[in-house]
């Protein structure tokens, strides 16, 4: 079955460490997105990529970095510069990102930094 | 500024009754789309329904319908015949086509609890 796989489901890190969240899709989608969700809040866009080897900052990109070396993969690195990294991270993709094409989401990674 | 507002943090509904979840949006663009997603406690985001700004008919998908009032900039989700499995968080989102990014702007969400 086609879909988006995020791993791991839960991630624990010490403050000051960088951590990379994995996102892989086999839907042959061109566009991929990373969102952050805090308790009781909506989703906020961190980074997105519409084509391999290109990506753009979203609304809250500070303290994060991404790469898009393959169409299927869009990993997110949470750096030590991110002041409040503890959150639920969702990766999404869509076929052409226009009109009514919905975003398809992975099951998320819950990151806890202590 | 482009924004989605969901003013109901939490809602209760009796099983088998209908419920309306409110969503208002703000954009100066004429071409946009509105989406509703369901997020159960497991965290996955499930796409429910879509309405384009030029669609004249309100969108329907099974028990879900979208009450689209363009002049009021509202896109309320109506769930008919509520089921216990409908208990979840619901998000309204908007895509502005002129941005050509495909990104969705989300509201804060509404938590719905269905009572047996």
PDB file of C-alpha atoms in Angstrom:
ATOM      1  CA  UNK A   1       0.000   0.000   0.000  1.00  0.00           C
ATOM      2  CA  UNK A   2       1.194   3.493  -0.775  1.00  0.00           C
ATOM      3  CA  UNK A   3       1.703   5.918   2.029  1.00  0.00           C
ATOM      4  CA  UNK A   4       3.986   8.059   4.137  1.00  0.00           C
ATOM      5  CA  UNK A   5       6.180   6.519   6.782  1.00  0.00           C
ATOM      6  CA  UNK A   6       7.536   8.551   9.646  1.00  0.00           C
ATOM      7  CA  UNK A   7       9.972   7.061  12.055  1.00  0.00           C
ATOM      8  CA  UNK A   8      10.382   6.719  14.898  1.00  0.00           C
ATOM      9  CA  UNK A   9       6.958   7.202  16.468  1.00  0.00           C
ATOM     10  CA  UNK A  10       8.477   8.462  19.735  1.00  0.00           C
ATOM     11  CA  UNK A  11      11.865  10.104  20.105  1.00  0.00           C
ATOM     12  CA  UNK A  12      13.634  11.272  23.229  1.00  0.00           C
ATOM     13  CA  UNK A  13      16.682  13.487  23.224  1.00  0.00           C
ATOM     14  CA  UNK A  14      18.765  15.503  25.610  1.00  0.00           C
ATOM     15  CA  UNK A  15      18.877  19.245  25.248  1.00  0.00           C
ATOM     16  CA  UNK A  16      21.713  20.408  23.021  1.00  0.00           C
ATOM     17  CA  UNK A  17      21.621  17.388  20.700  1.00  0.00           C
ATOM     18  CA  UNK A  18      20.569  17.512  17.070  1.00  0.00           C
ATOM     19  CA  UNK A  19      17.997  14.933  16.030  1.00  0.00           C
ATOM     20  CA  UNK A  20      16.772  13.831  12.596  1.00  0.00           C
ATOM     21  CA  UNK A  21      13.203  12.766  11.894  1.00  0.00           C
ATOM     22  CA  UNK A  22      12.642  10.485   8.961  1.00  0.00           C
ATOM     23  CA  UNK A  23       9.896  10.851   6.344  1.00  0.00           C
ATOM     24  CA  UNK A  24       9.566   8.487   3.378  1.00  0.00           C
ATOM     25  CA  UNK A  25       6.742   8.316   0.830  1.00  0.00           C
ATOM     26  CA  UNK A  26       6.010   5.843  -1.956  1.00  0.00           C
ATOM     27  CA  UNK A  27       3.134   7.796  -3.461  1.00  0.00           C
ATOM     28  CA  UNK A  28       5.316   9.313  -6.182  1.00  0.00           C
ATOM     29  CA  UNK A  29       4.393  12.769  -4.914  1.00  0.00           C
ATOM     30  CA  UNK A  30       6.477  15.750  -5.902  1.00  0.00           C
ATOM     31  CA  UNK A  31       5.690  18.040  -2.974  1.00  0.00           C
ATOM     32  CA  UNK A  32       6.493  17.287   0.665  1.00  0.00           C
ATOM     33  CA  UNK A  33       5.902  19.276   3.856  1.00  0.00           C
ATOM     34  CA  UNK A  34       6.861  19.316   7.510  1.00  0.00           C
ATOM     35  CA  UNK A  35       4.429  20.627  10.097  1.00  0.00           C
ATOM     36  CA  UNK A  36       4.750  21.057  13.836  1.00  0.00           C
ATOM     37  CA  UNK A  37       1.819  20.613  16.222  1.00  0.00           C
ATOM     38  CA  UNK A  38       1.834  21.773  19.841  1.00  0.00           C
ATOM     39  CA  UNK A  39      -0.829  20.668  22.365  1.00  0.00           C
ATOM     40  CA  UNK A  40      -4.177  22.278  21.696  1.00  0.00           C
ATOM     41  CA  UNK A  41      -2.867  24.092  18.664  1.00  0.00           C
ATOM     42  CA  UNK A  42      -3.092  23.809  14.947  1.00  0.00           C
ATOM     43  CA  UNK A  43      -0.361  22.764  12.540  1.00  0.00           C
ATOM     44  CA  UNK A  44       2.376  25.197  11.645  1.00  0.00           C
ATOM     45  CA  UNK A  45       4.528  24.845   8.542  1.00  0.00           C
ATOM     46  CA  UNK A  46       8.258  24.363   9.084  1.00  0.00           C
ATOM     47  CA  UNK A  47       9.646  23.593   5.602  1.00  0.00           C
ATOM     48  CA  UNK A  48       8.386  22.374   2.271  1.00  0.00           C
ATOM     49  CA  UNK A  49       9.831  21.043  -0.950  1.00  0.00           C
ATOM     50  CA  UNK A  50       8.165  20.955  -4.345  1.00  0.00           C
ATOM     51  CA  UNK A  51      10.986  19.318  -6.239  1.00  0.00           C
ATOM     52  CA  UNK A  52      14.127  17.322  -5.554  1.00  0.00           C
ATOM     53  CA  UNK A  53      17.119  19.394  -4.426  1.00  0.00           C
ATOM     54  CA  UNK A  54      14.946  22.401  -3.644  1.00  0.00           C
ATOM     55  CA  UNK A  55      13.128  23.419  -0.480  1.00  0.00           C
ATOM     56  CA  UNK A  56      11.653  26.539   1.073  1.00  0.00           C
ATOM     57  CA  UNK A  57      11.231  27.860   4.601  1.00  0.00           C
ATOM     58  CA  UNK A  58       7.780  27.833   6.113  1.00  0.00           C
ATOM     59  CA  UNK A  59       6.493  30.000   8.916  1.00  0.00           C
ATOM     60  CA  UNK A  60       8.638  28.589  11.726  1.00  0.00           C
ATOM     61  CA  UNK A  61      11.873  27.392  10.082  1.00  0.00           C
ATOM     62  CA  UNK A  62      14.300  28.732  12.683  1.00  0.00           C
ATOM     63  CA  UNK A  63      16.190  25.941  14.408  1.00  0.00           C
ATOM     64  CA  UNK A  64      15.305  23.355  11.756  1.00  0.00           C
ATOM     65  CA  UNK A  65      16.971  22.087   8.586  1.00  0.00           C
ATOM     66  CA  UNK A  66      15.894  19.745   5.790  1.00  0.00           C
ATOM     67  CA  UNK A  67      17.231  18.039   2.692  1.00  0.00           C
ATOM     68  CA  UNK A  68      15.550  16.616  -0.398  1.00  0.00           C
ATOM     69  CA  UNK A  69      18.076  14.457  -2.213  1.00  0.00           C
ATOM     70  CA  UNK A  70      15.508  11.914  -3.351  1.00  0.00           C
ATOM     71  CA  UNK A  71      11.886  12.314  -4.353  1.00  0.00           C
ATOM     72  CA  UNK A  72      10.804   9.765  -1.749  1.00  0.00           C
ATOM     73  CA  UNK A  73      12.601  11.221   1.242  1.00  0.00           C
ATOM     74  CA  UNK A  74      12.394  14.506   3.154  1.00  0.00           C
ATOM     75  CA  UNK A  75      14.204  14.249   6.514  1.00  0.00           C
ATOM     76  CA  UNK A  76      13.907  17.000   9.111  1.00  0.00           C
ATOM     77  CA  UNK A  77      16.731  17.855  11.503  1.00  0.00           C
ATOM     78  CA  UNK A  78      15.832  19.581  14.739  1.00  0.00           C
ATOM     79  CA  UNK A  79      18.959  21.435  15.775  1.00  0.00           C
ATOM     80  CA  UNK A  80      20.088  22.574  19.191  1.00  0.00           C
ATOM     81  CA  UNK A  81      19.178  26.108  18.090  1.00  0.00           C
ATOM     82  CA  UNK A  82      15.475  25.273  18.244  1.00  0.00           C
ATOM     83  CA  UNK A  83      14.362  26.738  21.568  1.00  0.00           C
ATOM     84  CA  UNK A  84      11.274  24.606  22.192  1.00  0.00           C
ATOM     85  CA  UNK A  85      11.713  21.405  20.192  1.00  0.00           C
ATOM     86  CA  UNK A  86       9.308  19.219  22.172  1.00  0.00           C
ATOM     87  CA  UNK A  87       6.297  18.762  19.882  1.00  0.00           C
ATOM     88  CA  UNK A  88       4.445  16.436  17.508  1.00  0.00           C
ATOM     89  CA  UNK A  89       5.920  16.523  13.998  1.00  0.00           C
ATOM     90  CA  UNK A  90       3.894  15.615  10.935  1.00  0.00           C
ATOM     91  CA  UNK A  91       5.193  15.012   7.434  1.00  0.00           C
ATOM     92  CA  UNK A  92       2.870  15.325   4.441  1.00  0.00           C
ATOM     93  CA  UNK A  93       2.955  15.063   0.677  1.00  0.00           C
ATOM     94  CA  UNK A  94       0.751  15.819  -2.300  1.00  0.00           C
ATOM     95  CA  UNK A  95       0.815  15.047  -5.987  1.00  0.00           C
ATOM     96  CA  UNK A  96       0.811  18.507  -7.528  1.00  0.00           C
ATOM     97  CA  UNK A  97      -0.110  20.783  -4.647  1.00  0.00           C
ATOM     98  CA  UNK A  98      -2.865  22.621  -6.429  1.00  0.00           C
ATOM     99  CA  UNK A  99      -6.612  22.683  -6.480  1.00  0.00           C
ATOM    100  CA  UNK A 100      -8.273  20.129  -4.314  1.00  0.00           C
ATOM    101  CA  UNK A 101      -5.373  17.714  -4.022  1.00  0.00           C
ATOM    102  CA  UNK A 102      -5.247  17.061  -0.287  1.00  0.00           C
ATOM    103  CA  UNK A 103      -2.116  16.646   1.750  1.00  0.00           C
ATOM    104  CA  UNK A 104      -1.512  13.025   2.755  1.00  0.00           C
ATOM    105  CA  UNK A 105       0.021  12.755   6.201  1.00  0.00           C
ATOM    106  CA  UNK A 106       2.283  10.304   7.970  1.00  0.00           C
ATOM    107  CA  UNK A 107       1.441   9.127  11.483  1.00  0.00           C
ATOM    108  CA  UNK A 108       3.782  11.623  13.084  1.00  0.00           C
ATOM    109  CA  UNK A 109       6.796  11.598  15.387  1.00  0.00           C
ATOM    110  CA  UNK A 110       6.429  12.766  18.965  1.00  0.00           C
ATOM    111  CA  UNK A 111       9.706  14.377  20.016  1.00  0.00           C
ATOM    112  CA  UNK A 112      10.523  15.008  23.660  1.00  0.00           C
ATOM    113  CA  UNK A 113      13.637  16.958  24.581  1.00  0.00           C
ATOM    114  CA  UNK A 114      14.695  17.156  28.232  1.00  0.00           C
TER     115      UNK A 114
ATOM    116  CA  UNK B   1      -2.949  38.086   6.124  1.00  0.00           C
ATOM    117  CA  UNK B   2      -4.271  34.628   5.444  1.00  0.00           C
ATOM    118  CA  UNK B   3      -5.807  32.963   8.426  1.00  0.00           C
ATOM    119  CA  UNK B   4      -8.186  30.250   9.540  1.00  0.00           C
ATOM    120  CA  UNK B   5     -10.210  30.703  12.722  1.00  0.00           C
ATOM    121  CA  UNK B   6     -11.986  27.939  14.595  1.00  0.00           C
ATOM    122  CA  UNK B   7     -13.713  29.474  17.596  1.00  0.00           C
ATOM    123  CA  UNK B   8     -14.935  26.301  19.296  1.00  0.00           C
ATOM    124  CA  UNK B   9     -12.135  24.649  21.279  1.00  0.00           C
ATOM    125  CA  UNK B  10     -14.442  21.812  22.350  1.00  0.00           C
ATOM    126  CA  UNK B  11     -17.867  20.500  21.398  1.00  0.00           C
ATOM    127  CA  UNK B  12     -20.153  17.756  22.687  1.00  0.00           C
ATOM    128  CA  UNK B  13     -22.813  15.971  20.664  1.00  0.00           C
ATOM    129  CA  UNK B  14     -25.171  13.122  21.428  1.00  0.00           C
ATOM    130  CA  UNK B  15     -24.740   9.984  19.369  1.00  0.00           C
ATOM    131  CA  UNK B  16     -26.937   9.957  16.231  1.00  0.00           C
ATOM    132  CA  UNK B  17     -27.408  13.739  16.287  1.00  0.00           C
ATOM    133  CA  UNK B  18     -25.928  16.217  13.804  1.00  0.00           C
ATOM    134  CA  UNK B  19     -23.202  18.684  14.758  1.00  0.00           C
ATOM    135  CA  UNK B  20     -21.733  21.763  13.075  1.00  0.00           C
ATOM    136  CA  UNK B  21     -18.092  22.741  13.508  1.00  0.00           C
ATOM    137  CA  UNK B  22     -17.372  26.371  12.693  1.00  0.00           C
ATOM    138  CA  UNK B  23     -14.610  27.685  10.464  1.00  0.00           C
ATOM    139  CA  UNK B  24     -14.020  31.191   9.173  1.00  0.00           C
ATOM    140  CA  UNK B  25     -11.207  32.187   6.879  1.00  0.00           C
ATOM    141  CA  UNK B  26      -9.454  35.333   5.808  1.00  0.00           C
ATOM    142  CA  UNK B  27      -7.874  35.879   2.417  1.00  0.00           C
ATOM    143  CA  UNK B  28      -7.998  38.542  -0.232  1.00  0.00           C
ATOM    144  CA  UNK B  29      -7.411  35.998  -2.988  1.00  0.00           C
ATOM    145  CA  UNK B  30     -10.298  34.888  -5.159  1.00  0.00           C
ATOM    146  CA  UNK B  31      -8.983  31.390  -5.835  1.00  0.00           C
ATOM    147  CA  UNK B  32      -8.589  29.129  -2.855  1.00  0.00           C
ATOM    148  CA  UNK B  33      -9.662  25.808  -1.455  1.00  0.00           C
ATOM    149  CA  UNK B  34     -10.913  24.761   1.950  1.00  0.00           C
ATOM    150  CA  UNK B  35     -10.214  21.405   3.553  1.00  0.00           C
ATOM    151  CA  UNK B  36     -11.343  19.588   6.668  1.00  0.00           C
ATOM    152  CA  UNK B  37      -9.242  16.987   8.438  1.00  0.00           C
ATOM    153  CA  UNK B  38      -9.972  14.661  11.346  1.00  0.00           C
ATOM    154  CA  UNK B  39      -7.260  13.820  13.889  1.00  0.00           C
ATOM    155  CA  UNK B  40      -8.079  10.920  16.257  1.00  0.00           C
ATOM    156  CA  UNK B  41      -6.120  10.508  19.462  1.00  0.00           C
ATOM    157  CA  UNK B  42      -3.622   8.335  17.557  1.00  0.00           C
ATOM    158  CA  UNK B  43      -2.412  11.489  15.813  1.00  0.00           C
ATOM    159  CA  UNK B  44      -2.946  10.629  12.145  1.00  0.00           C
ATOM    160  CA  UNK B  45      -4.542  13.289   9.957  1.00  0.00           C
ATOM    161  CA  UNK B  46      -7.478  12.042   7.889  1.00  0.00           C
ATOM    162  CA  UNK B  47      -8.734  14.120   4.971  1.00  0.00           C
ATOM    163  CA  UNK B  48     -12.522  14.472   5.048  1.00  0.00           C
ATOM    164  CA  UNK B  49     -13.808  16.966   2.508  1.00  0.00           C
ATOM    165  CA  UNK B  50     -12.813  19.758   0.111  1.00  0.00           C
ATOM    166  CA  UNK B  51     -14.544  22.881  -1.208  1.00  0.00           C
ATOM    167  CA  UNK B  52     -13.150  25.116  -3.933  1.00  0.00           C
ATOM    168  CA  UNK B  53     -13.881  28.838  -3.885  1.00  0.00           C
ATOM    169  CA  UNK B  54     -15.590  28.638  -7.270  1.00  0.00           C
ATOM    170  CA  UNK B  55     -17.670  25.578  -6.469  1.00  0.00           C
ATOM    171  CA  UNK B  56     -21.309  26.569  -6.488  1.00  0.00           C
ATOM    172  CA  UNK B  57     -22.594  23.503  -4.725  1.00  0.00           C
ATOM    173  CA  UNK B  58     -21.723  22.660  -1.146  1.00  0.00           C
ATOM    174  CA  UNK B  59     -19.407  19.656  -0.965  1.00  0.00           C
ATOM    175  CA  UNK B  60     -20.688  16.409   0.524  1.00  0.00           C
ATOM    176  CA  UNK B  61     -18.890  13.157   1.375  1.00  0.00           C
ATOM    177  CA  UNK B  62     -21.042  10.570   3.054  1.00  0.00           C
ATOM    178  CA  UNK B  63     -22.037  11.906   6.479  1.00  0.00           C
ATOM    179  CA  UNK B  64     -19.871  14.999   6.016  1.00  0.00           C
ATOM    180  CA  UNK B  65     -21.036  18.166   4.307  1.00  0.00           C
ATOM    181  CA  UNK B  66     -19.494  21.575   4.056  1.00  0.00           C
ATOM    182  CA  UNK B  67     -21.702  24.627   4.539  1.00  0.00           C
ATOM    183  CA  UNK B  68     -19.849  27.135   2.373  1.00  0.00           C
ATOM    184  CA  UNK B  69     -20.900  30.783   2.702  1.00  0.00           C
ATOM    185  CA  UNK B  70     -18.490  32.756   0.587  1.00  0.00           C
ATOM    186  CA  UNK B  71     -19.772  36.223   1.469  1.00  0.00           C
ATOM    187  CA  UNK B  72     -19.362  35.449   5.164  1.00  0.00           C
ATOM    188  CA  UNK B  73     -16.048  33.669   4.547  1.00  0.00           C
ATOM    189  CA  UNK B  74     -17.205  30.638   6.435  1.00  0.00           C
ATOM    190  CA  UNK B  75     -16.803  26.936   5.693  1.00  0.00           C
ATOM    191  CA  UNK B  76     -18.514  25.014   8.449  1.00  0.00           C
ATOM    192  CA  UNK B  77     -18.348  21.222   8.641  1.00  0.00           C
ATOM    193  CA  UNK B  78     -21.593  19.403   9.299  1.00  0.00           C
ATOM    194  CA  UNK B  79     -21.452  15.828  10.547  1.00  0.00           C
ATOM    195  CA  UNK B  80     -24.787  14.050  10.389  1.00  0.00           C
ATOM    196  CA  UNK B  81     -25.799  11.074  12.525  1.00  0.00           C
ATOM    197  CA  UNK B  82     -22.772  11.296  14.822  1.00  0.00           C
ATOM    198  CA  UNK B  83     -21.034   8.081  15.807  1.00  0.00           C
ATOM    199  CA  UNK B  84     -18.759   7.348  18.755  1.00  0.00           C
ATOM    200  CA  UNK B  85     -15.884   6.995  16.302  1.00  0.00           C
ATOM    201  CA  UNK B  86     -16.329  10.633  15.310  1.00  0.00           C
ATOM    202  CA  UNK B  87     -14.760  11.710  18.612  1.00  0.00           C
ATOM    203  CA  UNK B  88     -11.560  13.433  17.522  1.00  0.00           C
ATOM    204  CA  UNK B  89      -9.977  16.788  16.820  1.00  0.00           C
ATOM    205  CA  UNK B  90     -11.127  18.485  13.608  1.00  0.00           C
ATOM    206  CA  UNK B  91      -9.076  20.970  11.622  1.00  0.00           C
ATOM    207  CA  UNK B  92     -10.139  23.410   8.959  1.00  0.00           C
ATOM    208  CA  UNK B  93      -7.432  24.392   6.473  1.00  0.00           C
ATOM    209  CA  UNK B  94      -7.044  26.664   3.456  1.00  0.00           C
ATOM    210  CA  UNK B  95      -4.897  26.611   0.346  1.00  0.00           C
ATOM    211  CA  UNK B  96      -4.441  29.862  -1.545  1.00  0.00           C
ATOM    212  CA  UNK B  97      -3.767  28.951  -5.151  1.00  0.00           C
ATOM    213  CA  UNK B  98      -1.779  32.043  -6.090  1.00  0.00           C
ATOM    214  CA  UNK B  99       1.024  31.021  -3.737  1.00  0.00           C
ATOM    215  CA  UNK B 100       1.782  27.958  -5.904  1.00  0.00           C
ATOM    216  CA  UNK B 101       3.223  26.213  -2.888  1.00  0.00           C
ATOM    217  CA  UNK B 102       0.486  23.691  -2.216  1.00  0.00           C
ATOM    218  CA  UNK B 103       0.783  24.407   1.480  1.00  0.00           C
ATOM    219  CA  UNK B 104      -2.216  24.372   3.774  1.00  0.00           C
ATOM    220  CA  UNK B 105      -2.863  26.954   6.491  1.00  0.00           C
ATOM    221  CA  UNK B 106      -4.561  25.336   9.484  1.00  0.00           C
ATOM    222  CA  UNK B 107      -6.887  26.580  12.188  1.00  0.00           C
ATOM    223  CA  UNK B 108      -6.480  25.777  15.888  1.00  0.00           C
ATOM    224  CA  UNK B 109      -8.843  22.857  15.752  1.00  0.00           C
ATOM    225  CA  UNK B 110     -12.046  21.800  17.512  1.00  0.00           C
ATOM    226  CA  UNK B 111     -12.205  18.769  19.788  1.00  0.00           C
ATOM    227  CA  UNK B 112     -15.458  16.868  19.306  1.00  0.00           C
ATOM    228  CA  UNK B 113     -16.741  14.366  21.842  1.00  0.00           C
ATOM    229  CA  UNK B 114     -19.669  12.139  20.959  1.00  0.00           C
ATOM    230  CA  UNK B 115     -21.706  10.968  23.944  1.00  0.00           C
ATOM    231  CA  UNK B 116     -23.432   7.570  23.908  1.00  0.00           C
TER     232      UNK B 116
END
